[in-house]
mmCIF file of C-alpha atoms in Angstrom:
data_model
loop_
_atom_site.group_PDB
_atom_site.id
_atom_site.type_symbol
_atom_site.label_atom_id
_atom_site.label_comp_id
_atom_site.label_asym_id
_atom_site.label_seq_id
_atom_site.Cartn_x
_atom_site.Cartn_y
_atom_site.Cartn_z
ATOM 1 C CA MET A 4 -1.632 23.819 -12.192
ATOM 2 C CA ALA A 5 -4.626 25.275 -10.433
ATOM 3 C CA ARG A 6 -5.379 25.151 -6.730
ATOM 4 C CA GLU A 7 -8.736 23.576 -7.631
ATOM 5 C CA GLU A 8 -6.903 20.509 -8.944
ATOM 6 C CA ILE A 9 -5.083 20.110 -5.637
ATOM 7 C CA VAL A 10 -8.334 20.501 -3.700
ATOM 8 C CA GLU A 11 -9.945 17.787 -5.863
ATOM 9 C CA LEU A 12 -7.099 15.408 -4.956
ATOM 10 C CA ILE A 13 -7.432 15.829 -1.170
ATOM 11 C CA PRO A 14 -9.712 12.756 -0.799
ATOM 12 C CA ALA A 15 -7.150 10.627 -2.692
ATOM 13 C CA LEU A 16 -4.372 12.042 -0.503
ATOM 14 C CA ARG A 17 -6.351 11.190 2.638
ATOM 15 C CA ALA A 18 -6.902 7.638 1.401
ATOM 16 C CA PHE A 19 -3.200 7.267 0.611
ATOM 17 C CA ALA A 20 -2.280 8.709 4.014
ATOM 18 C CA TRP A 21 -4.269 5.906 5.663
ATOM 19 C CA THR A 22 -1.778 3.428 4.181
ATOM 20 C CA PHE A 23 0.911 5.050 6.299
ATOM 21 C CA CYS A 24 -1.002 6.045 9.436
ATOM 22 C CA SER A 25 -3.310 3.966 11.581
ATOM 23 C CA ASN A 26 -5.248 6.812 13.186
ATOM 24 C CA PRO A 27 -7.184 9.614 11.491
ATOM 25 C CA GLU A 28 -5.382 12.483 13.219
ATOM 26 C CA ASP A 29 -1.968 11.328 11.996
ATOM 27 C CA ALA A 30 -3.348 10.767 8.486
ATOM 28 C CA ASP A 31 -4.824 14.278 8.429
ATOM 29 C CA ASP A 32 -1.541 15.725 9.712
ATOM 30 C CA LEU A 33 0.329 13.922 6.937
ATOM 31 C CA VAL A 34 -2.072 15.284 4.309
ATOM 32 C CA GLN A 35 -1.722 18.788 5.708
ATOM 33 C CA GLU A 36 2.067 18.611 5.767
ATOM 34 C CA THR A 37 2.060 17.234 2.217
ATOM 35 C CA LEU A 38 -0.100 20.116 1.004
ATOM 36 C CA VAL A 39 2.112 22.682 2.744
ATOM 37 C CA ARG A 40 5.219 21.178 1.148
ATOM 38 C CA ALA A 41 3.510 21.047 -2.252
ATOM 39 C CA ILE A 42 2.494 24.705 -2.050
ATOM 40 C CA ASN A 43 6.000 25.693 -0.921
ATOM 41 C CA SER A 44 7.515 23.661 -3.782
ATOM 42 C CA PHE A 45 4.988 24.900 -6.318
ATOM 43 C CA ASP A 46 7.758 26.321 -8.507
ATOM 44 C CA GLN A 47 9.416 22.869 -8.768
ATOM 45 C CA TYR A 48 6.334 21.252 -10.329
ATOM 46 C CA ASN A 49 6.896 20.461 -14.003
ATOM 47 C CA GLU A 50 3.950 20.908 -16.353
ATOM 48 C CA GLY A 51 3.108 17.589 -17.979
ATOM 49 C CA THR A 52 3.826 15.687 -14.780
ATOM 50 C CA ARG A 53 0.784 14.025 -13.285
ATOM 51 C CA LEU A 54 -0.210 16.127 -10.276
ATOM 52 C CA LYS A 55 -1.510 13.139 -8.308
ATOM 53 C CA SER A 56 1.784 11.266 -8.705
ATOM 54 C CA TRP A 57 3.751 14.368 -7.701
ATOM 55 C CA LEU A 58 1.658 14.825 -4.546
ATOM 56 C CA PHE A 59 1.876 11.107 -3.657
ATOM 57 C CA THR A 60 5.655 11.262 -3.986
ATOM 58 C CA ILE A 61 5.774 14.280 -1.669
ATOM 59 C CA MET A 62 3.580 12.390 0.814
ATOM 60 C CA ARG A 63 5.722 9.250 0.685
ATOM 61 C CA ASN A 64 8.879 11.296 1.244
ATOM 62 C CA THR A 65 7.225 13.270 4.059
ATOM 63 C CA PHE A 66 6.172 10.070 5.780
ATOM 64 C CA SER A 67 9.660 8.587 5.419
ATOM 65 C CA THR A 68 11.211 11.690 6.978
ATOM 66 C CA ARG A 69 8.729 11.648 9.866
ATOM 67 C CA TYR A 70 9.269 7.920 10.372
ATOM 68 C CA ARG A 71 13.047 8.316 10.637
ATOM 69 C CA LYS A 72 12.601 11.171 13.127
ATOM 70 C CA ARG A 73 10.108 9.157 15.165
ATOM 71 C CA LYS A 74 12.495 6.215 15.412
ATOM 72 C CA ARG A 75 14.965 8.460 17.209
ATOM 73 C CA GLU A 76 12.488 9.656 19.830
ATOM 74 C CA THR A 77 9.911 7.706 21.844
ATOM 75 C CA VAL A 78 6.734 9.552 22.780
ATOM 76 C CA GLY A 79 3.318 8.313 23.905
ATOM 77 C CA ILE A 80 1.869 4.917 24.748
ATOM 78 C CA PRO A 81 4.055 1.822 24.210
ATOM 79 C CA ASP A 82 3.015 -0.299 21.207
ATOM 80 C CA GLY A 83 2.159 -3.358 23.329
ATOM 81 C CA MET A 84 -0.328 -1.361 25.356
ATOM 82 C CA LEU A 85 -2.299 -0.148 22.319
ATOM 83 C CA ASN A 86 -3.720 -3.630 21.690
ATOM 84 C CA THR A 87 -5.236 -3.762 25.186
ATOM 85 C CA LEU A 88 -7.146 -0.510 24.677
ATOM 86 C CA THR A 89 -9.342 -1.787 21.836
ATOM 87 C CA THR A 90 -12.794 -3.352 22.008
ATOM 88 C CA PRO A 91 -13.294 -6.603 20.103
ATOM 89 C CA ALA A 92 -15.603 -6.454 17.078
ATOM 90 C CA THR A 93 -19.175 -7.595 17.619
ATOM 91 C CA GLN A 94 -19.984 -8.460 14.022
ATOM 92 C CA GLU A 95 -18.201 -11.090 11.988
ATOM 93 C CA TRP A 96 -17.656 -8.832 8.957
ATOM 94 C CA SER A 97 -16.134 -6.189 11.169
ATOM 95 C CA ALA A 98 -13.801 -8.746 12.728
ATOM 96 C CA HIS A 99 -12.783 -10.031 9.298
ATOM 97 C CA ALA A 100 -12.125 -6.492 8.074
ATOM 98 C CA ARG A 101 -9.936 -5.944 11.120
ATOM 99 C CA ASP A 102 -8.047 -9.179 10.377
ATOM 100 C CA VAL A 103 -7.453 -8.061 6.798
ATOM 101 C CA TYR A 104 -6.338 -4.626 7.964
ATOM 102 C CA SER A 105 -3.925 -6.015 10.551
ATOM 103 C CA ALA A 106 -2.571 -8.532 8.012
ATOM 104 C CA LEU A 107 -2.103 -5.662 5.574
ATOM 105 C CA MET A 108 -0.221 -3.672 8.218
ATOM 106 C CA ARG A 109 2.129 -6.633 8.839
ATOM 107 C CA ILE A 110 3.356 -6.908 5.262
ATOM 108 C CA PRO A 111 6.384 -4.790 4.336
ATOM 109 C CA LEU A 112 5.635 -1.149 3.580
ATOM 110 C CA GLN A 113 6.882 -1.275 -0.023
ATOM 111 C CA TYR A 114 4.456 -4.106 -0.826
ATOM 112 C CA ARG A 115 1.580 -2.683 1.211
ATOM 113 C CA ASN A 116 1.679 0.699 -0.519
ATOM 114 C CA VAL A 117 1.742 -0.826 -3.994
ATOM 115 C CA LEU A 118 -1.169 -3.125 -3.107
ATOM 116 C CA ILE A 119 -3.225 -0.229 -1.765
ATOM 117 C CA LEU A 120 -2.492 2.043 -4.703
ATOM 118 C CA VAL A 121 -3.367 -0.597 -7.306
ATOM 119 C CA VAL A 122 -6.238 -2.430 -5.604
ATOM 120 C CA LEU A 123 -7.954 0.140 -3.409
ATOM 121 C CA MET A 124 -7.147 3.365 -5.216
ATOM 122 C CA ASN A 125 -7.400 1.851 -8.709
ATOM 123 C CA GLU A 126 -4.094 3.292 -9.917
ATOM 124 C CA THR A 127 -2.490 1.725 -12.982
ATOM 125 C CA TYR A 128 0.828 -0.076 -12.745
ATOM 126 C CA GLU A 129 2.320 2.667 -14.910
ATOM 127 C CA ASP A 130 1.167 5.435 -12.564
ATOM 128 C CA VAL A 131 2.449 3.597 -9.505
ATOM 129 C CA ALA A 132 5.785 3.072 -11.261
ATOM 130 C CA LYS A 133 5.976 6.844 -11.845
ATOM 131 C CA ILE A 134 5.192 7.513 -8.176
ATOM 132 C CA TYR A 135 8.002 5.209 -7.050
ATOM 133 C CA GLY A 136 10.359 6.127 -9.860
ATOM 134 C CA CYS A 137 10.903 2.538 -10.997
ATOM 135 C CA ARG A 138 9.926 0.198 -13.810
ATOM 136 C CA VAL A 139 6.464 -1.268 -14.298
ATOM 137 C CA GLY A 140 7.895 -4.780 -13.918
ATOM 138 C CA THR A 141 9.119 -3.879 -10.438
ATOM 139 C CA ILE A 142 5.625 -2.766 -9.469
ATOM 140 C CA LYS A 143 4.094 -5.965 -10.874
ATOM 141 C CA SER A 144 6.613 -7.999 -8.911
ATOM 142 C CA ARG A 145 5.867 -6.086 -5.704
ATOM 143 C CA MET A 146 2.158 -6.523 -6.328
ATOM 144 C CA SER A 147 2.556 -10.267 -6.722
ATOM 145 C CA ARG A 148 4.630 -10.480 -3.560
ATOM 146 C CA ALA A 149 2.140 -8.289 -1.693
ATOM 147 C CA ARG A 150 -0.737 -10.576 -2.624
ATOM 148 C CA GLN A 151 1.256 -13.639 -1.610
ATOM 149 C CA ARG A 152 2.302 -12.081 1.705
ATOM 150 C CA LEU A 153 -1.276 -11.010 2.437
ATOM 151 C CA LYS A 154 -2.515 -14.551 1.802
ATOM 152 C CA GLU A 155 0.164 -15.901 4.117
ATOM 153 C CA GLU A 156 -0.686 -13.383 6.829
ATOM 154 C CA LEU A 157 -4.366 -14.299 6.571
ATOM 155 C CA GLY A 158 -3.533 -18.013 6.756
ATOM 156 C CA GLU A 159 -4.971 -18.743 3.346
ATOM 157 C CA VAL A 160 -3.400 -21.398 1.148
ATOM 158 C CA ALA A 161 -1.747 -19.995 -1.938
ATOM 159 C CA ILE A 162 -2.898 -21.250 -5.349
ATOM 160 C CA THR A 163 0.546 -22.665 -6.110
ATOM 161 C CA ASP A 164 0.424 -24.705 -2.885
ATOM 162 C CA THR A 165 -2.815 -26.411 -3.922
ATOM 163 C CA MET A 166 -1.405 -27.226 -7.358
ATOM 164 C CA THR A 167 1.492 -29.157 -5.837
ATOM 165 C CA SER A 168 -0.660 -30.966 -3.294
ATOM 166 C CA PRO A 169 -0.134 -34.759 -3.346
ATOM 167 C CA GLU A 170 -3.923 -35.214 -3.419
ATOM 168 C CA ILE A 171 -4.102 -33.879 -6.980
ATOM 169 C CA ALA A 172 -2.916 -36.329 -9.597
ATOM 170 C CA PRO A 173 -0.850 -34.947 -12.488
ATOM 171 C CA VAL A 174 -2.580 -34.603 -15.853
ATOM 172 C CA ARG A 175 -1.550 -37.411 -18.188
ATOM 173 C CA ASP A 176 -0.894 -36.903 -21.856
ATOM 174 C CA ALA A 177 -2.512 -39.647 -23.940
ATOM 175 C CA THR A 178 -0.092 -39.147 -26.866
ATOM 176 C CA ASN A 179 2.928 -39.847 -24.650
ATOM 177 C CA ASP A 180 1.265 -43.024 -23.317
ATOM 178 C CA ALA A 181 0.616 -44.210 -26.903
ATOM 179 C CA ASN A 182 4.237 -43.533 -27.959
ATOM 180 C CA LYS A 183 5.601 -45.466 -24.983
ATOM 181 C CA ALA A 184 3.477 -48.507 -25.865
ATOM 182 C CA VAL A 185 4.943 -48.722 -29.421
#
């Protein structure tokens, strides 16, 4: 494993850090701490393991540790006050992007991370399963639930809801109608 490979993965690490952190400074701090831990644990890396998955796992574990520590201590501006410090978007696309982002932040972390890895970072289900240490079916299930939750958070009607709508008549089978007549 060469240091050049790690350097090439820094943009992917920064993008993944954004799934955990809402401001750039925290995301950069998480990337930096991940890289420090990776360099310190360099001897634990197994050749043949995908470097990107190994680094993402370190980042996820680092974030979880920081999150648990942060829950024990309160520092900074209260969460309710943060919403009053923002300026509303002036363009419709910007406002919609903000709505999508806030909806994404409201879905559970396990679903949000899978959705971001698969959709935004173009990771395969297999690679995401390796990152989380679970089966591919679990990732597919989380992905499905993440999409559904995101639709719900955005107020969009799910496809299954429109299929069961009373306005849509069921499809009739002509062969069954013919058999009933005989």
